[in-house]
Coordinates of C-alpha atoms and ligand atoms in Angstrom, one line a residue:
M50 CA 157.2 51.5 136.3
T51 CA 158.0 51.2 140.0
N52 CA 156.1 51.9 143.2
P53 CA 157.9 50.1 146.0
L54 CA 155.1 49.4 148.3
H55 CA 152.6 48.6 145.7
D56 CA 155.0 46.3 143.8
A57 CA 156.0 44.4 147.0
L58 CA 152.7 44.3 148.9
F59 CA 149.8 44.3 146.4
A60 CA 150.9 43.5 142.9
P61 CA 152.1 39.9 143.4
Y62 CA 148.5 38.7 144.3
E63 CA 146.5 41.0 142.1
G64 CA 143.7 39.1 140.3
S65 CA 144.3 35.9 142.1
D66 CA 141.4 33.9 143.5
T67 CA 143.3 33.0 146.6
P68 CA 141.9 34.0 150.0
F69 CA 143.0 37.5 151.4
L70 CA 140.7 38.2 154.3
L71 CA 139.0 35.5 156.4
N72 CA 136.2 35.3 158.9
P73 CA 136.7 34.0 162.5
D74 CA 135.6 30.6 161.3
G75 CA 138.2 30.5 158.7
T76 CA 135.9 30.9 155.6
V77 CA 136.7 33.5 153.0
L78 CA 135.7 37.1 153.6
L79 CA 137.5 38.5 150.5
T80 CA 139.8 37.1 147.8
N81 CA 142.9 38.8 146.5
A82 CA 141.1 39.5 143.3
G83 CA 138.1 41.0 145.1
F84 CA 140.4 43.2 147.2
S85 CA 142.5 44.4 144.2
A86 CA 139.3 45.3 142.2
M87 CA 138.0 47.4 145.2
A88 CA 141.4 49.1 145.6
G89 CA 141.5 49.9 141.9
R90 CA 138.0 51.4 141.9
F91 CA 139.0 53.5 145.0
A92 CA 142.3 54.6 143.3
N93 CA 140.4 55.8 140.2
T94 CA 137.9 57.6 142.5
L95 CA 140.7 59.5 144.3
T96 CA 142.2 60.5 140.9
A97 CA 138.8 61.5 139.6
M98 CA 138.5 63.9 142.6
G99 CA 141.6 65.7 141.3
L100 CA 144.0 64.4 144.0
E101 CA 147.6 64.4 142.8
P102 CA 150.7 62.4 143.8
G103 CA 152.0 63.7 147.2
D104 CA 148.6 65.0 148.3
R105 CA 147.4 63.9 151.8
V106 CA 144.3 61.9 152.4
A107 CA 143.2 61.9 156.1
I108 CA 141.2 58.7 157.1
Q109 CA 139.1 58.2 160.2
L110 CA 137.4 55.0 159.3
E111 CA 136.2 52.0 161.2
K112 CA 138.2 48.9 160.4
S113 CA 136.8 47.1 157.4
P114 CA 138.1 45.6 154.2
E115 CA 137.2 49.0 152.6
T116 CA 139.5 50.8 154.9
L117 CA 142.5 48.6 153.9
A118 CA 141.5 48.9 150.2
L119 CA 141.6 52.7 150.6
V120 CA 145.2 52.4 152.0
A121 CA 146.1 50.3 149.0
A122 CA 144.4 52.8 146.7
C123 CA 146.5 55.6 148.2
I124 CA 149.7 53.7 147.8
R125 CA 148.8 52.9 144.2
S126 CA 148.0 56.5 143.3
G127 CA 151.0 57.9 145.0
L128 CA 149.0 59.7 147.7
V129 CA 150.1 60.1 151.4
F130 CA 147.6 58.5 153.7
L131 CA 147.1 59.7 157.2
P132 CA 145.2 57.3 159.5
L133 CA 143.4 58.7 162.5
N134 CA 142.2 57.0 165.7
T135 CA 138.5 56.4 165.5
G136 CA 138.1 57.9 169.0
Y137 CA 139.4 61.4 168.0
T138 CA 136.9 64.3 168.6
E139 CA 136.2 66.9 165.9
A140 CA 138.5 69.3 167.7
E141 CA 141.4 66.8 167.5
L142 CA 140.6 65.9 163.9
A143 CA 140.5 69.5 162.8
Y144 CA 144.2 70.0 164.0
F145 CA 145.5 67.0 162.0
I146 CA 143.6 67.9 158.9
E147 CA 144.7 71.5 159.0
N148 CA 148.2 70.7 160.0
S149 CA 148.8 68.1 157.2
G150 CA 147.0 70.1 154.6
A151 CA 145.0 67.0 153.8
R152 CA 142.8 67.6 150.7
L153 CA 140.4 64.8 151.5
F154 CA 139.0 63.5 154.7
L155 CA 137.2 60.2 154.8
C156 CA 134.9 59.4 157.8
D157 CA 132.4 56.9 158.8
P158 CA 129.0 57.4 157.3
A159 CA 127.5 57.7 160.8
K160 CA 129.7 60.7 161.6
H161 CA 129.4 62.3 158.1
E162 CA 126.8 64.9 159.2
A163 CA 128.4 65.7 162.5
L164 CA 131.7 66.4 160.9
K165 CA 130.4 68.7 158.2
G166 CA 132.5 71.4 159.9
I167 CA 135.6 69.9 158.6
E168 CA 134.5 70.9 155.1
Q169 CA 136.1 74.3 155.8
L170 CA 139.5 72.5 155.8
A171 CA 139.1 69.6 153.3
R172 CA 136.6 67.8 151.2
V173 CA 134.7 65.3 153.4
E174 CA 133.4 61.9 152.1
S175 CA 132.4 58.7 154.0
L176 CA 133.1 55.0 153.6
S177 CA 132.3 51.8 155.5
D178 CA 131.6 48.2 154.6
T179 CA 128.1 49.0 154.1
G180 CA 128.4 52.1 151.9
G181 CA 129.1 55.9 152.2
S182 CA 129.4 58.7 149.8
F183 CA 132.9 57.6 148.7
A184 CA 131.7 54.1 148.0
G185 CA 128.9 55.6 145.9
L186 CA 131.4 57.4 143.8
A187 CA 133.5 54.4 143.3
E188 CA 130.7 52.3 142.0
A189 CA 131.0 54.1 138.5
Q190 CA 134.8 53.5 138.3
P191 CA 136.6 50.8 136.6
S192 CA 138.5 48.3 138.8
D193 CA 141.7 48.6 136.8
A194 CA 143.8 51.7 137.8
P195 CA 147.1 53.0 136.8
V196 CA 150.1 52.6 139.2
V197 CA 151.7 55.9 140.0
E198 CA 155.5 55.8 140.0
R199 CA 157.1 56.4 143.3
A200 CA 160.9 56.5 144.4
P201 CA 161.8 54.8 147.6
D202 CA 162.2 58.0 149.5
D203 CA 158.8 59.4 148.5
L204 CA 156.4 59.6 151.4
A205 CA 153.7 56.9 151.9
A206 CA 152.1 58.0 155.2
F207 CA 151.9 60.5 157.9
L208 CA 151.4 59.3 161.4
Y209 CA 150.8 61.8 164.1
T210 CA 152.6 61.4 167.4
S211 CA 152.2 63.8 170.4
G212 CA 155.1 65.2 172.3
T213 CA 155.8 66.2 175.9
T214 CA 155.3 69.9 174.8
G215 CA 153.3 71.4 172.0
R216 CA 151.0 70.0 169.4
S217 CA 151.2 66.6 167.7
K218 CA 153.8 66.1 165.1
G219 CA 153.3 64.4 161.7
A220 CA 155.9 61.7 161.3
M221 CA 156.7 61.5 157.6
I222 CA 157.1 57.8 156.7
S223 CA 158.5 56.8 153.2
H224 CA 158.1 53.7 151.1
R225 CA 161.7 52.7 151.9
N226 CA 161.0 53.0 155.7
L227 CA 158.0 50.6 155.5
L228 CA 159.4 48.2 153.0
A229 CA 162.7 47.8 154.7
N230 CA 161.0 47.0 158.0
A231 CA 158.5 44.7 156.5
Q232 CA 161.2 42.6 154.9
T233 CA 163.2 42.4 158.1
L234 CA 160.2 41.2 160.1
V235 CA 159.0 38.7 157.6
E236 CA 162.4 37.0 157.8
A237 CA 162.9 37.5 161.5
W238 CA 159.5 36.0 162.3
H239 CA 159.5 33.3 159.6
F240 CA 156.3 34.5 157.9
T241 CA 155.2 32.6 154.7
E242 CA 152.2 32.1 152.5
S243 CA 151.2 29.2 154.8
D244 CA 150.5 31.5 157.6
V245 CA 147.2 32.9 158.7
L246 CA 147.6 36.1 160.7
L247 CA 144.8 36.8 163.4
H248 CA 144.4 40.5 162.9
A249 CA 142.5 42.1 165.9
L250 CA 144.4 45.4 166.1
P251 CA 143.2 48.8 165.0
I252 CA 144.7 49.8 161.7
F253 CA 145.3 53.5 162.5
H254 CA 148.6 52.9 164.2
T255 CA 152.0 51.4 163.2
H256 CA 151.4 48.1 165.0
G257 CA 148.1 47.1 163.3
L258 CA 148.8 48.7 159.9
F259 CA 152.6 48.5 159.2
V260 CA 153.7 45.7 161.5
A261 CA 150.8 43.3 161.1
C262 CA 149.3 44.1 157.6
N263 CA 152.5 44.8 155.9
V264 CA 154.2 41.5 157.1
A265 CA 151.1 39.5 156.1
L266 CA 150.9 41.3 152.7
L267 CA 154.6 40.8 152.0
A268 CA 154.5 37.1 153.0
G269 CA 151.3 36.6 151.0
A270 CA 149.6 35.3 154.1
P271 CA 145.8 35.7 154.6
M272 CA 144.4 37.5 157.6
I273 CA 141.5 36.8 159.8
W274 CA 140.1 40.2 159.8
L275 CA 138.4 41.2 163.1
P276 CA 137.0 44.8 163.3
K277 CA 138.4 45.0 166.9
F278 CA 139.7 42.8 169.7
D279 CA 136.4 40.9 170.6
L280 CA 137.3 38.1 173.0
E281 CA 134.7 35.7 171.7
K282 CA 135.8 36.2 168.0
V283 CA 139.5 35.8 168.8
L284 CA 138.7 32.5 170.7
Q285 CA 136.7 31.4 167.7
S286 CA 139.5 32.4 165.3
L287 CA 142.5 30.9 167.1
P288 CA 142.1 27.4 165.7
H289 CA 142.2 28.7 162.1
A290 CA 145.2 30.9 162.7
T291 CA 148.9 30.5 162.9
A292 CA 150.1 33.8 164.3
M293 CA 148.7 36.8 166.2
M294 CA 150.1 40.1 167.0
G295 CA 148.8 42.1 170.0
V296 CA 149.2 44.6 172.8
P297 CA 149.7 43.2 176.3
T298 CA 146.1 43.8 177.0
F299 CA 145.1 41.1 174.5
Y300 CA 147.2 38.6 176.3
T301 CA 145.9 39.5 179.8
R302 CA 142.4 39.4 178.5
L303 CA 142.9 35.9 177.0
L304 CA 144.5 34.6 180.3
D305 CA 141.5 35.9 182.2
D306 CA 139.3 33.5 180.3
P307 CA 139.4 29.9 181.4
R308 CA 138.4 28.7 177.9
F309 CA 141.8 29.9 176.6
N310 CA 144.3 27.0 176.9
G311 CA 146.9 25.0 175.0
A312 CA 144.5 23.0 172.9
L313 CA 142.9 26.2 171.6
A314 CA 146.2 27.6 170.8
G315 CA 147.4 24.3 169.4
H316 CA 147.2 25.6 165.7
M317 CA 149.3 28.7 166.4
R318 CA 153.0 28.9 165.9
L319 CA 153.6 32.5 167.1
F320 CA 152.2 35.1 169.6
I321 CA 153.9 38.5 169.3
S322 CA 153.5 41.3 171.8
G323 CA 154.5 45.0 171.6
S324 CA 153.5 48.7 171.9
A325 CA 153.6 48.5 175.7
P326 CA 155.5 46.6 178.2
L327 CA 154.5 43.0 178.6
L328 CA 154.8 42.0 182.4
A329 CA 157.2 39.1 182.9
E330 CA 154.4 37.4 184.9
T331 CA 152.1 37.6 181.9
H332 CA 154.8 36.1 179.8
R333 CA 155.3 33.2 182.4
A334 CA 151.5 32.6 182.9
F335 CA 151.0 32.5 179.1
E336 CA 153.7 29.9 178.8
A337 CA 152.3 27.8 181.7
R338 CA 148.8 28.0 180.2
T339 CA 149.6 27.3 176.5
G340 CA 153.2 26.1 176.2
H341 CA 153.9 29.2 174.0
R342 CA 156.5 31.8 174.8
I343 CA 155.3 35.2 173.7
L344 CA 157.7 36.9 171.4
E345 CA 158.1 40.6 172.7
R346 CA 159.4 43.3 170.3
Y347 CA 159.9 47.0 170.6
G348 CA 159.3 49.9 168.2
M349 CA 157.6 53.2 167.7
T350 CA 155.8 55.3 165.1
E351 CA 158.8 57.2 163.9
T352 CA 161.0 54.1 163.5
N353 CA 158.8 51.0 163.0
M354 CA 160.2 48.0 164.7
L355 CA 163.5 48.2 166.4
T356 CA 164.3 45.1 168.4
S357 CA 162.8 41.6 168.7
N358 CA 163.2 38.6 170.8
P359 CA 164.6 35.9 168.6
Y360 CA 162.3 33.3 166.7
D361 CA 164.6 30.6 167.4
G362 CA 166.7 30.9 170.5
E363 CA 165.9 32.3 173.9
R364 CA 162.8 34.7 174.3
V365 CA 163.6 36.4 177.6
A366 CA 160.7 37.7 179.6
G367 CA 160.9 41.3 180.5
T368 CA 163.3 42.2 177.6
V369 CA 162.5 43.3 174.0
G370 CA 165.3 41.2 172.6
P371 CA 168.3 42.3 170.5
P372 CA 168.2 45.0 167.6
L373 CA 166.7 43.7 164.5
P374 CA 169.0 43.2 161.4
G375 CA 169.6 46.5 159.7
V376 CA 168.8 48.5 162.9
E377 CA 171.7 50.1 164.7
L378 CA 170.9 50.7 168.5
K379 CA 173.0 52.3 171.2
V380 CA 172.4 53.3 174.8
C381 CA 173.7 56.9 175.3
D382 CA 174.0 59.6 178.1
P383 CA 170.8 61.6 177.8
E384 CA 172.6 64.9 178.4
S385 CA 175.8 64.5 176.3
G386 CA 174.7 61.9 173.8
E387 CA 177.8 59.9 174.4
E388 CA 177.4 56.1 174.1
L389 CA 177.5 54.5 177.5
A390 CA 179.2 51.2 178.4
Q391 CA 177.2 48.0 178.0
G392 CA 175.1 47.5 181.2
E393 CA 174.5 51.1 181.9
V394 CA 171.0 52.7 181.6
G395 CA 170.6 55.6 179.2
M396 CA 168.7 57.0 176.3
I397 CA 168.0 54.6 173.4
E398 CA 169.2 55.9 170.0
V399 CA 168.6 54.1 166.7
R400 CA 169.5 54.4 163.1
G401 CA 168.6 52.5 159.9
E402 CA 166.5 52.5 156.8
N403 CA 163.4 52.1 159.0
V404 CA 163.8 55.5 160.6
F405 CA 161.4 58.2 159.4
R406 CA 162.2 61.3 157.4
G407 CA 161.2 64.0 160.0
Y408 CA 158.2 65.8 161.3
W409 CA 156.0 67.6 158.7
Q410 CA 156.9 71.3 158.6
M411 CA 158.6 71.2 162.0
P412 CA 162.3 71.5 161.3
E413 CA 163.1 72.5 165.0
K414 CA 161.4 69.4 166.4
T415 CA 163.0 67.2 163.8
A416 CA 166.4 68.7 164.6
A417 CA 165.8 68.0 168.3
E418 CA 165.2 64.3 167.9
L419 CA 166.8 63.2 164.6
R420 CA 170.6 63.9 164.5
P421 CA 172.1 65.0 161.1
N422 CA 174.0 61.7 161.0
G423 CA 170.7 59.7 161.0
W424 CA 170.5 58.7 164.7
F425 CA 167.1 59.1 166.3
I426 CA 166.6 59.8 169.9
T427 CA 163.7 57.6 171.0
G428 CA 162.9 59.0 174.4
D429 CA 162.9 55.6 175.9
L430 CA 165.4 54.7 178.6
G431 CA 167.0 51.3 178.3
V432 CA 169.8 48.9 179.0
M433 CA 171.6 46.3 176.9
D434 CA 172.9 43.0 178.5
S435 CA 176.0 41.2 177.6
K436 CA 174.0 39.0 175.0
G437 CA 172.8 42.1 173.3
Y438 CA 169.2 41.9 174.7
V439 CA 167.7 45.3 175.3
S440 CA 165.4 46.1 178.3
I441 CA 163.2 49.2 178.4
V442 CA 163.4 50.5 181.9
G443 CA 161.6 53.7 181.7
R444 CA 160.7 56.7 179.6
G445 CA 162.5 60.0 179.3
K446 CA 159.3 61.3 177.8
D447 CA 156.2 62.1 179.9
L448 CA 153.9 59.6 178.3
I449 CA 151.2 57.2 179.5
I450 CA 150.5 54.0 177.5
S451 CA 147.0 52.7 178.0
G452 CA 146.1 49.5 176.2
G453 CA 148.7 50.4 173.6
Y454 CA 147.5 54.0 173.0
N455 CA 149.7 56.8 173.8
I456 CA 148.4 59.6 176.1
Y457 CA 150.3 62.7 176.7
P458 CA 149.6 64.2 180.2
K459 CA 150.2 67.8 179.0
E460 CA 147.3 67.5 176.7
I461 CA 144.9 66.5 179.5
E462 CA 146.4 69.0 181.9
A463 CA 145.9 71.9 179.5
V464 CA 142.1 71.1 179.3
I465 CA 141.7 70.7 183.1
D466 CA 143.8 73.9 183.8
D467 CA 141.3 75.9 181.7
Q468 CA 138.3 75.0 183.7
P469 CA 136.7 77.3 186.2
G470 CA 138.1 77.2 189.8
V471 CA 141.3 75.3 188.7
L472 CA 144.7 76.6 189.7
E473 CA 146.7 73.7 188.2
S474 CA 146.7 70.0 187.6
A475 CA 149.0 67.0 187.1
V476 CA 148.3 63.9 185.2
I477 CA 150.2 60.7 185.8
G478 CA 149.9 57.1 184.8
A479 CA 149.0 54.5 187.4
P480 CA 149.1 50.7 187.0
H481 CA 145.8 49.4 185.6
P482 CA 144.9 45.7 185.5
D483 CA 143.4 45.8 182.0
F484 CA 145.1 48.7 180.2
G485 CA 148.6 48.3 181.8
E486 CA 148.6 52.0 182.7
S487 CA 145.7 54.6 183.0
P488 CA 145.7 58.3 183.7
V489 CA 145.0 59.8 187.1
A490 CA 144.4 63.6 187.4
V491 CA 145.2 65.6 190.5
V492 CA 143.4 68.9 190.5
V493 CA 144.5 71.9 192.7
P494 CA 141.7 74.5 193.1
L495 CA 142.2 78.3 193.0
P496 CA 142.2 79.8 196.5
G497 CA 138.6 79.6 197.8
A498 CA 137.3 77.8 194.8
L499 CA 135.8 74.3 194.5
P500 CA 136.1 73.0 190.9
D501 CA 133.3 70.7 189.8
L502 CA 134.9 67.4 188.7
A503 CA 131.8 66.4 186.8
Q504 CA 132.0 69.6 184.7
I505 CA 135.7 68.9 184.1
E506 CA 134.7 65.5 182.8
T507 CA 132.2 67.1 180.4
A508 CA 134.9 69.5 179.2
L509 CA 137.3 66.6 178.5
A510 CA 134.6 64.7 176.6
G511 CA 134.2 67.6 174.3
S512 CA 137.8 67.9 173.5
L513 CA 139.6 64.7 174.0
A514 CA 139.1 61.1 172.8
R515 CA 137.6 58.8 175.4
F516 CA 140.6 56.7 175.8
K517 CA 142.6 59.8 177.1
H518 CA 140.1 60.6 179.9
P519 CA 141.5 60.1 183.4
R520 CA 139.7 57.1 185.0
H521 CA 140.4 58.7 188.4
M522 CA 140.4 62.3 189.2
E523 CA 140.7 64.0 192.7
L524 CA 141.2 67.4 194.3
A525 CA 144.5 68.1 196.2
R526 CA 145.6 71.1 198.2
A527 CA 148.8 71.4 196.3
L528 CA 151.2 69.4 194.0
P529 CA 154.4 68.0 195.4
R530 CA 157.3 70.0 194.1
N531 CA 161.1 69.8 194.4
T532 CA 163.3 72.7 195.4
M533 CA 163.4 73.9 191.9
G534 CA 159.6 74.1 191.8
K535 CA 159.2 71.2 189.4
V536 CA 156.2 69.0 190.0
Q537 CA 157.4 65.6 191.3
K538 CA 155.4 63.2 189.2
A539 CA 157.3 60.3 190.7
A540 CA 155.8 61.1 194.1
L541 CA 152.4 61.3 192.7
R542 CA 152.9 57.9 190.9
A543 CA 153.9 56.4 194.2
Q544 CA 150.8 57.9 196.0
F545 CA 148.3 56.6 193.3
A546 CA 150.2 53.3 192.6
E547 CA 147.2 51.2 193.9
V548 CA 144.3 53.4 192.8
F549 CA 143.2 50.9 190.2
K550 CA 144.0 47.8 192.1
P551 CA 141.0 45.3 191.9
Ligands
MLC784 C1 139.3 51.7 174.3 N1 139.1 52.4 175.4 C2 140.3 52.6 176.0 C3 141.2 52.0 175.3 N2 140.6 51.4 174.2 N3 140.6 53.3 177.1 C4 141.9 53.4 177.5 N4 142.8 52.8 176.7 C5 142.6 52.0 175.7 N5 143.6 51.5 175.0 C6 137.8 52.9 176.0 C7 136.6 52.8 175.1 O1 136.6 54.1 174.4 C8 135.5 52.6 176.1 O2 135.0 53.7 176.6 C9 136.2 51.8 177.2 O3 137.6 52.1 177.1 C10 136.1 50.4 177.2 O4 136.2 49.8 175.9 P1 136.5 48.3 175.7 O5 135.4 47.8 174.8 O6 136.9 47.6 176.9 O7 137.9 48.5 174.9 P2 138.3 47.8 173.6 O8 137.5 48.3 172.4 O9 138.2 46.3 173.9 O10 139.7 48.3 173.4 C11 140.8 47.9 174.3 C12 141.9 47.4 173.4 C13 142.2 48.5 172.3 C14 143.2 47.3 174.2 C15 141.7 46.1 172.8 O11 142.4 49.7 172.8 C16 143.3 48.2 171.4 O12 143.1 47.4 170.4 N6 144.4 48.7 171.5 C17 145.7 48.5 170.7 C18 146.2 49.8 170.5 C19 147.4 49.8 169.4 O13 147.3 49.1 168.4 N7 148.5 50.3 169.7 C20 149.6 50.4 168.8 C21 150.2 51.7 168.7 S1 151.7 51.7 167.7 P3 133.8 53.9 177.5 O14 133.0 55.0 176.9 O15 133.0 52.5 177.3 O16 134.2 54.0 178.9 C22 153.0 51.6 168.7 C23 154.3 51.2 168.1 C24 154.6 49.8 168.5 O17 152.8 51.8 169.9 O18 155.7 49.5 169.1 O19 153.7 49.0 168.2
AMP785 P1 154.1 55.2 169.6 O1 154.6 56.5 169.6 O2 152.7 55.1 169.7 O3 154.7 54.5 168.4 O4 154.7 54.4 170.8 C1 156.0 54.1 170.9 C2 156.4 53.8 172.3 O5 155.8 52.7 172.9 C3 157.9 53.6 172.4 O6 158.7 54.7 172.4 C4 158.0 52.8 173.8 O7 157.9 53.8 174.9 C5 156.6 52.0 173.8 N1 156.9 50.6 173.5 C6 156.7 50.0 172.3 N2 157.0 48.6 172.4 C7 157.3 48.4 173.6 C8 157.7 47.3 174.4 N3 157.7 46.1 173.9 N4 158.0 47.5 175.8 C9 157.9 48.7 176.3 N5 157.6 49.8 175.6 C10 157.2 49.8 174.3

């Protein structure tokens, strides 16, 4: 019997009384045995509901041990899990559930009533660390569950990523994709059973779920399990941890607190940053304060991790390091796809076992980004230096990254453009001291009209997750355009470069 992810991540510690999840003071929150019993009960519950291998399970759950056990249960039962940002509105959720054909949707008990409408699309149950209807059903189930056989190329997860145009695409991720990358990262970052990973990331994205959890699980390292990045709890946890993974906002928030210093980080061996650019000045300030050089790496949903600064050897601020073992990376002419000479800026293309299997039921979008010979066009513009270190210098895609969350301007513009009195709008990212970048909306009225910005905010609140909302919005007579009539977003970025400056 084989099930690649279950066998590698969960089977080795099943039934063991060793610590699995820890509290911020280092005490045990859950043992491996406790976790596997929970995951077993959940797997039996999923099977008892009639779910079959390959079926999709959509999850919008707060971060708790139960959420991770649900993921483990899906893997064990051969189901494809689809984790969703806890901030998504009902309108956003309905799209993902309908598009993926998910048969089951699990939400937080506090939202169960409000999300009843989803029942038209899928069965709805709820789960949290304090209960929920799914937890109720699981109580009656035995803790030992069969492990469903899976081949390496069978799908394990769908993660939705938006695009510059059109609706979100479901990236199909296989057992092989996840396992290959986890093995590479455990080795590259020297993770062992002796580590304790400080886990403060959300687990509905690649970073928190696949990079952080899978690396810790594969290495057999316990995790300090924080529901979110809570500065007090992170400061309390650091003396009990050896490694942390975070987005740049984690590091700037730590640096903003004078209690954070070298002594507090004295037990740590590794700080890793990714998902958004880490400013070289943050890297330097962190080293000056703690003596640690943050290890920056680069990846994306469709590919998992692609490059990493070295564990031993020079970690160069402002770069994302060389390609990881098993990852091929080249910098190409964005138009022709021809590989460019070393030192030239171009489109980053990648290939390897880590690269996803395509977008769910979107063959044209898959063909546009994933070449038949396996090279994936990342949409990131980069350059490689003579030592093989990659720097990300921009994005070929119209994307804003706020605190590690991706925001696609098109989605916001579409809502604004639909509001009374609006002719058109443009959304750009402006530098933000906490989130790195944050959206700014420029709204052009119809002739003679005066759109109500408060009403536009209400409309945004009804349709888009809070983290996507522009933190600055203003009216303008017209948008800057080039001679071809294309909106010059670069000019707007320059105009609003200081709008969030403290
Ligand atoms: C929360 N808010 C955000 C936000 N997170 N707004 C913009 N950007 C964000 N990232 C909103 C909240 O809804 C709240 O709204 C307000 O901002 C203040 O909340 P907060 O308490 O300050 O935020 P907090 O909960 O502390 O969250 C900030 C954060 C979090 C940075 C800690 O967003 C986070 O953990 N980000 C990590 C994202 C991540 O894991 N990305 C990986 C993607 S995978 P209100 O109503 O109060 O105004 C990927 C691939 C790869 O990219 O390479 O890894
Ligand atoms: P996502 O689609 O959420 O997986 O986001 C992936 C994108 O995040 C990449 O395509 C990059 O644009 C960006 N990204 C990830 N890591 C880094 C990094 N270290 N530096 C700069 N950008 C990054």
